[in-house]
mmCIF file of C-alpha atoms and ligand atoms in Angstrom:
data_model
loop_
_atom_site.group_PDB
_atom_site.id
_atom_site.type_symbol
_atom_site.label_atom_id
_atom_site.label_comp_id
_atom_site.label_asym_id
_atom_site.label_seq_id
_atom_site.Cartn_x
_atom_site.Cartn_y
_atom_site.Cartn_z
ATOM 1 C CA UNK A 10 104.298 114.216 137.326
ATOM 2 C CA UNK A 11 105.911 117.317 135.854
ATOM 3 C CA UNK A 12 106.720 116.812 132.181
ATOM 4 C CA UNK A 13 109.396 118.928 130.564
ATOM 5 C CA UNK A 14 108.277 120.410 127.229
ATOM 6 C CA UNK A 15 111.664 119.478 125.788
ATOM 7 C CA UNK A 16 111.123 115.764 126.482
ATOM 8 C CA UNK A 17 111.062 113.972 123.097
ATOM 9 C CA UNK A 18 107.787 112.278 124.012
ATOM 10 C CA UNK A 19 106.250 115.203 125.905
ATOM 11 C CA UNK A 20 102.860 115.108 124.104
ATOM 12 C CA UNK A 21 102.428 111.393 124.676
ATOM 13 C CA UNK A 22 103.399 111.748 128.356
ATOM 14 C CA UNK A 23 100.996 114.672 128.817
ATOM 15 C CA UNK A 24 98.151 112.557 127.424
ATOM 16 C CA UNK A 25 99.073 109.729 129.812
ATOM 17 C CA UNK A 26 99.062 112.163 132.727
ATOM 18 C CA UNK A 27 95.508 113.253 131.867
ATOM 19 C CA UNK A 28 94.373 109.640 132.147
ATOM 20 C CA UNK A 29 96.235 109.090 135.405
ATOM 21 C CA UNK A 30 94.611 112.263 136.776
ATOM 22 C CA UNK A 31 91.275 110.975 135.450
ATOM 23 C CA UNK A 32 91.786 107.776 137.419
ATOM 24 C CA UNK A 33 92.576 109.732 140.593
ATOM 25 C CA UNK A 34 89.468 111.902 140.104
ATOM 26 C CA UNK A 35 87.191 108.897 139.640
ATOM 27 C CA UNK A 36 86.626 109.585 135.922
ATOM 28 C CA UNK A 37 88.720 106.963 134.144
ATOM 29 C CA UNK A 38 88.489 103.252 135.005
ATOM 30 C CA UNK A 39 91.582 101.148 135.710
ATOM 31 C CA UNK A 40 90.825 99.246 132.510
ATOM 32 C CA UNK A 41 90.853 102.618 130.765
ATOM 33 C CA UNK A 42 94.609 102.804 131.298
ATOM 34 C CA UNK A 43 95.030 99.436 129.575
ATOM 35 C CA UNK A 44 92.806 100.563 126.704
ATOM 36 C CA UNK A 45 94.972 103.651 126.351
ATOM 37 C CA UNK A 46 98.107 101.500 126.138
ATOM 38 C CA UNK A 47 96.565 99.584 123.260
ATOM 39 C CA UNK A 48 95.724 102.852 121.566
ATOM 40 C CA UNK A 49 99.288 104.123 122.067
ATOM 41 C CA UNK A 50 100.696 101.014 120.385
ATOM 42 C CA UNK A 51 98.542 101.578 117.309
ATOM 43 C CA UNK A 52 99.411 105.284 117.336
ATOM 44 C CA UNK A 53 103.093 104.287 117.078
ATOM 45 C CA UNK A 54 102.258 102.070 114.128
ATOM 46 C CA UNK A 55 100.551 104.876 112.205
ATOM 47 C CA UNK A 56 103.384 107.282 113.043
ATOM 48 C CA UNK A 57 101.356 109.416 115.523
ATOM 49 C CA UNK A 58 99.855 111.592 112.805
ATOM 50 C CA UNK A 59 96.515 112.114 111.100
ATOM 51 C CA UNK A 60 96.489 110.405 107.706
ATOM 52 C CA UNK A 61 94.363 111.082 104.644
ATOM 53 C CA UNK A 62 92.042 108.154 105.495
ATOM 54 C CA UNK A 63 91.281 109.814 108.836
ATOM 55 C CA UNK A 64 90.772 113.250 107.267
ATOM 56 C CA UNK A 65 88.250 111.735 104.834
ATOM 57 C CA UNK A 66 86.430 109.951 107.668
ATOM 58 C CA UNK A 67 86.341 113.184 109.689
ATOM 59 C CA UNK A 68 84.755 115.075 106.758
ATOM 60 C CA UNK A 69 82.129 112.358 106.269
ATOM 61 C CA UNK A 70 81.460 112.214 110.026
ATOM 62 C CA UNK A 71 81.021 115.977 110.194
ATOM 63 C CA UNK A 72 78.468 115.819 107.401
ATOM 64 C CA UNK A 73 76.553 113.010 109.099
ATOM 65 C CA UNK A 74 76.495 114.875 112.411
ATOM 66 C CA UNK A 75 75.503 118.209 110.845
ATOM 67 C CA UNK A 76 72.629 116.640 108.922
ATOM 68 C CA UNK A 77 71.394 114.409 111.749
ATOM 69 C CA UNK A 78 67.962 115.083 113.283
ATOM 70 C CA UNK A 79 68.991 113.944 116.766
ATOM 71 C CA UNK A 80 72.753 113.576 117.073
ATOM 72 C CA UNK A 81 74.176 112.609 120.462
ATOM 73 C CA UNK A 82 77.704 112.481 121.848
ATOM 74 C CA UNK A 83 78.378 109.469 124.057
ATOM 75 C CA UNK A 84 81.201 110.031 126.525
ATOM 76 C CA UNK A 85 83.126 107.444 128.574
ATOM 77 C CA UNK A 86 85.929 107.628 131.143
ATOM 78 C CA UNK A 87 88.841 107.883 128.705
ATOM 79 C CA UNK A 88 87.129 110.407 126.461
ATOM 80 C CA UNK A 89 86.099 112.536 129.439
ATOM 81 C CA UNK A 90 89.675 112.582 130.760
ATOM 82 C CA UNK A 91 91.150 113.517 127.385
ATOM 83 C CA UNK A 92 88.715 115.701 125.451
ATOM 84 C CA UNK A 93 85.815 116.877 127.595
ATOM 85 C CA UNK A 94 86.186 120.528 126.481
ATOM 86 C CA UNK A 95 86.129 119.539 122.818
ATOM 87 C CA UNK A 96 83.021 117.409 123.436
ATOM 88 C CA UNK A 97 81.288 120.428 124.963
ATOM 89 C CA UNK A 98 82.272 122.655 122.016
ATOM 90 C CA UNK A 99 80.961 120.070 119.545
ATOM 91 C CA UNK A 100 77.691 119.678 121.485
ATOM 92 C CA UNK A 101 77.195 123.457 121.397
ATOM 93 C CA UNK A 102 77.872 123.566 117.656
ATOM 94 C CA UNK A 103 75.484 120.714 116.889
ATOM 95 C CA UNK A 104 72.892 121.860 119.483
ATOM 96 C CA UNK A 105 72.897 118.367 120.901
ATOM 97 C CA UNK A 106 73.476 116.626 124.222
ATOM 98 C CA UNK A 107 76.273 114.638 125.798
ATOM 99 C CA UNK A 108 75.315 111.362 127.491
ATOM 100 C CA UNK A 109 77.616 109.521 129.889
ATOM 101 C CA UNK A 110 77.643 105.819 129.014
ATOM 102 C CA UNK A 111 80.168 103.529 130.654
ATOM 103 C CA UNK A 112 81.356 100.004 130.026
ATOM 104 C CA UNK A 113 82.800 99.536 133.538
ATOM 105 C CA UNK A 114 79.726 101.129 134.968
ATOM 106 C CA UNK A 115 79.440 102.642 138.438
ATOM 107 C CA UNK A 116 77.055 105.413 139.405
ATOM 108 C CA UNK A 117 79.916 107.059 141.294
ATOM 109 C CA UNK A 118 81.947 107.393 138.095
ATOM 110 C CA UNK A 119 78.910 108.544 136.097
ATOM 111 C CA UNK A 120 78.385 111.249 138.737
ATOM 112 C CA UNK A 121 82.054 112.340 138.602
ATOM 113 C CA UNK A 122 81.942 112.747 134.809
ATOM 114 C CA UNK A 123 78.546 114.469 134.901
ATOM 115 C CA UNK A 124 79.843 116.874 137.548
ATOM 116 C CA UNK A 125 82.737 117.959 135.310
ATOM 117 C CA UNK A 126 80.401 118.566 132.365
ATOM 118 C CA UNK A 127 77.778 120.371 134.486
ATOM 119 C CA UNK A 128 80.400 122.702 135.953
ATOM 120 C CA UNK A 129 81.651 123.651 132.505
ATOM 121 C CA UNK A 130 78.406 123.704 130.491
ATOM 122 C CA UNK A 131 75.220 122.792 132.418
ATOM 123 C CA UNK A 132 72.986 122.876 129.313
ATOM 124 C CA UNK A 133 74.685 120.212 127.219
ATOM 125 C CA UNK A 134 74.408 117.257 129.574
ATOM 126 C CA UNK A 135 71.473 114.865 129.445
ATOM 127 C CA UNK A 136 71.640 113.633 133.050
ATOM 128 C CA UNK A 137 71.581 109.981 134.058
ATOM 129 C CA UNK A 138 68.549 110.699 136.267
ATOM 130 C CA UNK A 139 66.432 110.951 133.074
ATOM 131 C CA UNK A 140 64.221 108.084 131.861
ATOM 132 C CA UNK A 141 66.228 105.072 130.723
ATOM 133 C CA UNK A 142 65.754 102.521 128.000
ATOM 134 C CA UNK A 143 67.324 99.031 127.997
ATOM 135 C CA UNK A 144 68.915 97.672 124.792
ATOM 136 C CA UNK A 145 68.631 93.948 125.493
ATOM 137 C CA UNK A 146 71.089 92.947 122.746
ATOM 138 C CA UNK A 147 73.936 94.432 124.845
ATOM 139 C CA UNK A 148 75.338 92.194 127.567
ATOM 140 C CA UNK A 149 77.156 94.888 129.609
ATOM 141 C CA UNK A 150 75.893 97.746 131.776
ATOM 142 C CA UNK A 151 76.043 99.796 128.590
ATOM 143 C CA UNK A 152 72.610 98.425 127.710
ATOM 144 C CA UNK A 153 71.022 101.178 129.825
ATOM 145 C CA UNK A 154 70.720 104.321 127.742
ATOM 146 C CA UNK A 155 68.712 107.482 128.125
ATOM 147 C CA UNK A 156 65.381 107.521 126.316
ATOM 148 C CA UNK A 157 65.738 111.114 125.157
ATOM 149 C CA UNK A 158 69.457 110.674 124.484
ATOM 150 C CA UNK A 159 70.969 107.690 122.672
ATOM 151 C CA UNK A 160 67.471 106.132 122.765
ATOM 152 C CA UNK A 161 66.054 108.560 120.227
ATOM 153 C CA UNK A 162 69.263 109.559 118.422
ATOM 154 C CA UNK A 163 69.737 108.884 114.711
ATOM 155 C CA UNK A 164 73.510 109.500 114.740
ATOM 156 C CA UNK A 165 75.700 108.592 117.726
ATOM 157 C CA UNK A 166 79.322 109.577 118.274
ATOM 158 C CA UNK A 167 80.838 106.750 120.351
ATOM 159 C CA UNK A 168 84.630 107.001 120.536
ATOM 160 C CA UNK A 169 86.922 104.410 122.165
ATOM 161 C CA UNK A 170 84.199 101.836 122.183
ATOM 162 C CA UNK A 171 84.259 98.167 123.108
ATOM 163 C CA UNK A 172 82.209 96.454 120.411
ATOM 164 C CA UNK A 173 78.799 95.111 121.276
ATOM 165 C CA UNK A 174 77.129 98.476 121.756
ATOM 166 C CA UNK A 175 78.105 99.612 118.282
ATOM 167 C CA UNK A 176 76.457 96.535 116.763
ATOM 168 C CA UNK A 177 73.308 96.985 118.849
ATOM 169 C CA UNK A 178 72.994 100.644 117.859
ATOM 170 C CA UNK A 179 73.289 99.714 114.189
ATOM 171 C CA UNK A 180 70.528 97.103 114.479
ATOM 172 C CA UNK A 181 68.312 99.863 115.895
ATOM 173 C CA UNK A 182 68.831 101.782 112.635
ATOM 174 C CA UNK A 183 71.215 104.334 114.114
ATOM 175 C CA UNK A 184 74.389 105.480 112.420
ATOM 176 C CA UNK A 185 77.546 105.162 114.497
ATOM 177 C CA UNK A 186 80.629 107.351 114.235
ATOM 178 C CA UNK A 187 83.585 106.037 116.190
ATOM 179 C CA UNK A 188 87.191 107.026 116.808
ATOM 180 C CA UNK A 189 89.511 104.070 117.265
ATOM 181 C CA UNK A 190 93.243 103.773 116.666
ATOM 182 C CA UNK A 191 92.846 100.026 116.171
ATOM 183 C CA UNK A 192 91.418 99.374 112.695
ATOM 184 C CA UNK A 193 90.927 95.716 113.664
ATOM 185 C CA UNK A 194 88.697 96.296 116.688
ATOM 186 C CA UNK A 195 85.107 95.076 116.480
ATOM 187 C CA UNK A 196 83.714 98.596 116.716
ATOM 188 C CA UNK A 197 86.118 99.888 114.065
ATOM 189 C CA UNK A 198 85.016 97.095 111.747
ATOM 190 C CA UNK A 199 81.285 97.587 112.336
ATOM 191 C CA UNK A 200 80.785 101.343 112.657
ATOM 192 C CA UNK A 201 79.230 103.464 109.919
ATOM 193 C CA UNK A 202 82.279 105.726 110.032
ATOM 194 C CA UNK A 203 85.556 104.854 111.763
ATOM 195 C CA UNK A 204 88.088 107.598 112.302
ATOM 196 C CA UNK A 205 91.363 105.723 112.753
ATOM 197 C CA UNK A 206 93.340 108.307 114.690
ATOM 198 C CA UNK A 207 94.011 109.554 118.208
ATOM 199 C CA UNK A 208 90.936 111.171 119.784
ATOM 200 C CA UNK A 209 93.123 114.069 120.956
ATOM 201 C CA UNK A 210 94.009 114.923 117.334
ATOM 202 C CA UNK A 211 90.552 114.110 115.970
ATOM 203 C CA UNK A 212 88.365 116.372 118.096
ATOM 204 C CA UNK A 213 89.824 119.759 116.988
ATOM 205 C CA UNK A 214 89.669 118.597 113.346
ATOM 206 C CA UNK A 215 86.088 117.354 113.719
ATOM 207 C CA UNK A 216 85.045 120.654 115.299
ATOM 208 C CA UNK A 217 86.651 122.583 112.433
ATOM 209 C CA UNK A 218 84.996 120.311 109.831
ATOM 210 C CA UNK A 219 81.565 120.775 111.453
ATOM 211 C CA UNK A 220 82.044 124.571 111.530
ATOM 212 C CA UNK A 221 83.062 124.574 107.865
ATOM 213 C CA UNK A 222 80.163 122.406 106.758
ATOM 214 C CA UNK A 223 77.613 124.430 108.690
ATOM 215 C CA UNK A 224 78.664 127.397 106.547
ATOM 216 C CA UNK A 225 78.655 125.514 103.251
ATOM 217 C CA UNK A 226 75.811 124.463 100.972
ATOM 218 C CA UNK A 227 74.005 121.188 101.727
ATOM 219 C CA UNK A 228 74.350 119.675 98.214
ATOM 220 C CA UNK A 229 78.121 119.820 98.363
ATOM 221 C CA UNK A 230 78.143 118.142 101.777
ATOM 222 C CA UNK A 231 75.886 115.294 100.662
ATOM 223 C CA UNK A 232 78.660 114.021 98.432
ATOM 224 C CA UNK A 233 81.005 113.500 101.368
ATOM 225 C CA UNK A 234 78.929 110.837 103.058
ATOM 226 C CA UNK A 235 77.389 109.193 99.985
ATOM 227 C CA UNK A 236 80.820 108.634 98.447
ATOM 228 C CA UNK A 237 82.338 107.527 101.755
ATOM 229 C CA UNK A 238 83.435 103.884 102.087
ATOM 230 C CA UNK A 239 84.337 102.709 105.598
ATOM 231 C CA UNK A 240 85.809 99.418 104.368
ATOM 232 C CA UNK A 241 88.270 101.458 102.286
ATOM 233 C CA UNK A 242 89.171 103.570 105.338
ATOM 234 C CA UNK A 243 90.012 100.425 107.305
ATOM 235 C CA UNK A 244 91.936 98.927 104.397
ATOM 236 C CA UNK A 245 93.903 102.171 103.956
ATOM 237 C CA UNK A 246 94.735 102.241 107.670
ATOM 238 C CA UNK A 247 96.032 98.658 107.563
ATOM 239 C CA UNK A 248 98.009 99.374 104.394
ATOM 240 C CA UNK A 249 99.482 102.468 106.032
ATOM 241 C CA UNK A 250 100.696 100.337 108.957
ATOM 242 C CA UNK A 251 102.103 97.593 106.756
ATOM 243 C CA UNK A 252 103.832 100.021 104.360
ATOM 244 C CA UNK A 253 105.331 101.932 107.274
ATOM 245 C CA UNK A 254 106.638 98.771 108.891
ATOM 246 C CA UNK A 255 108.118 97.553 105.605
ATOM 247 C CA UNK A 256 109.837 100.892 105.048
ATOM 248 C CA UNK A 257 111.139 100.993 108.612
ATOM 249 C CA UNK A 258 112.386 97.404 108.368
ATOM 250 C CA UNK A 259 114.548 98.282 105.382
ATOM 251 C CA UNK A 260 116.411 101.022 107.269
ATOM 252 C CA UNK A 261 116.959 99.120 110.536
HETATM 253 O O1 PTJ B 20 85.000 104.431 130.793
HETATM 254 P P1 PTJ B 20 84.434 103.107 130.448
HETATM 255 O O2 PTJ B 20 84.061 102.292 131.638
HETATM 256 O O3 PTJ B 20 83.259 103.208 129.504
HETATM 257 O O4 PTJ B 20 85.554 102.255 129.668
HETATM 258 C C1 PTJ B 20 86.197 102.810 128.543
HETATM 259 C C2 PTJ B 20 87.105 101.755 127.883
HETATM 260 C C3 PTJ B 20 87.905 102.468 126.799
HETATM 261 C C4 PTJ B 20 88.042 101.177 128.937
HETATM 262 C C5 PTJ B 20 86.212 100.643 127.303
HETATM 263 O O5 PTJ B 20 85.323 101.160 126.366
HETATM 264 C C6 PTJ B 20 87.044 99.525 126.694
HETATM 265 O O6 PTJ B 20 87.401 98.555 127.317
HETATM 266 O O7 PTJ B 20 87.349 99.729 125.419
HETATM 267 P P2 PTJ B 20 88.317 98.765 124.547
HETATM 268 O O8 PTJ B 20 87.585 97.522 124.198
HETATM 269 O O9 PTJ B 20 89.643 98.652 125.193
HETATM 270 O O10 PTJ B 20 88.423 99.623 123.229
HETATM 271 C C7 PTJ B 20 88.972 100.895 123.239
HETATM 272 C C8 PTJ B 20 89.595 101.148 121.870
HETATM 273 O O11 PTJ B 20 90.022 102.489 121.841
HETATM 274 C C9 PTJ B 20 90.810 100.265 121.567
HETATM 275 O O12 PTJ B 20 90.666 99.692 120.273
HETATM 276 C C10 PTJ B 20 92.005 101.242 121.593
HETATM 277 O O13 PTJ B 20 92.975 100.923 120.614
HETATM 278 C C11 PTJ B 20 91.325 102.559 121.261
HETATM 279 N N1 PTJ B 20 91.977 103.737 121.856
HETATM 280 C C12 PTJ B 20 92.555 103.859 123.063
HETATM 281 N N2 PTJ B 20 92.997 105.117 123.260
HETATM 282 C C13 PTJ B 20 92.686 105.805 122.159
HETATM 283 C C14 PTJ B 20 92.023 104.931 121.249
HETATM 284 N N3 PTJ B 20 91.584 105.342 120.055
HETATM 285 C C15 PTJ B 20 91.760 106.660 119.729
HETATM 286 N N4 PTJ B 20 92.371 107.544 120.559
HETATM 287 C C16 PTJ B 20 92.852 107.170 121.763
HETATM 288 N N5 PTJ B 20 93.490 108.069 122.564
#
């Protein structure tokens, strides 16, 4: 669909189109479109902008990723359709790998996503043909992870997640950074750091924060994560929604 730049909701429609194209190219799952709709609803509620609570979470996440020994970026169908280039840039910056890990798993879809990454940046992908490790605590196909990827990672970026994997990764002693517009989702509630914002706005900011922190002194960066409180982030996101709705209700 051709979207006119002058359309009042052009950005939102362009994002939708990327997911529809992702579905056609075998990257996004059908359920991925539903997940996006849920995200859109929460984006409306926060006013489709990046708030201070998200900026703080991004800074803390950047510090965690920069200081990690084995960071890994976990990509799924929605993330691949929306921000694959940004994932590749971040992997280059952090000298780490991208691992495809799907909830609605099919090898065909894994191959389609891996193909896109390999064509753009062959070095950053840890391919699904590598040795796997099963995380028995996870009920879905997501329990199969790569031994040299998520298996040995200490910090995992897992955006647009569905819940049980986040909990399992935490029990394995890993730190989890997620991006989720829904502050009430299970992953948002459990993750070490939850960036409550749209992944399309988050990735450029996260890349910039990582670049900045790689240039700065370590002691200064340590403060960002040690003083970070994820419960406060979630509370601030919920307060932001409730305050906005109250304000809007008074002018209707
Ligand atoms: O590609 P697959 O098979 O791994 O499947 C990916 C989905 C996203 C379908 C799968 O992980 C899933 O079902 O996830 P959930 O449980 O629907 O959770 C996705 C979360 O991401 C929801 O809380 C949404 O609100 C949120 N979300 C959706 N789009 C965005 C988003 N958060 C940030 N940015 C978005 N653009």
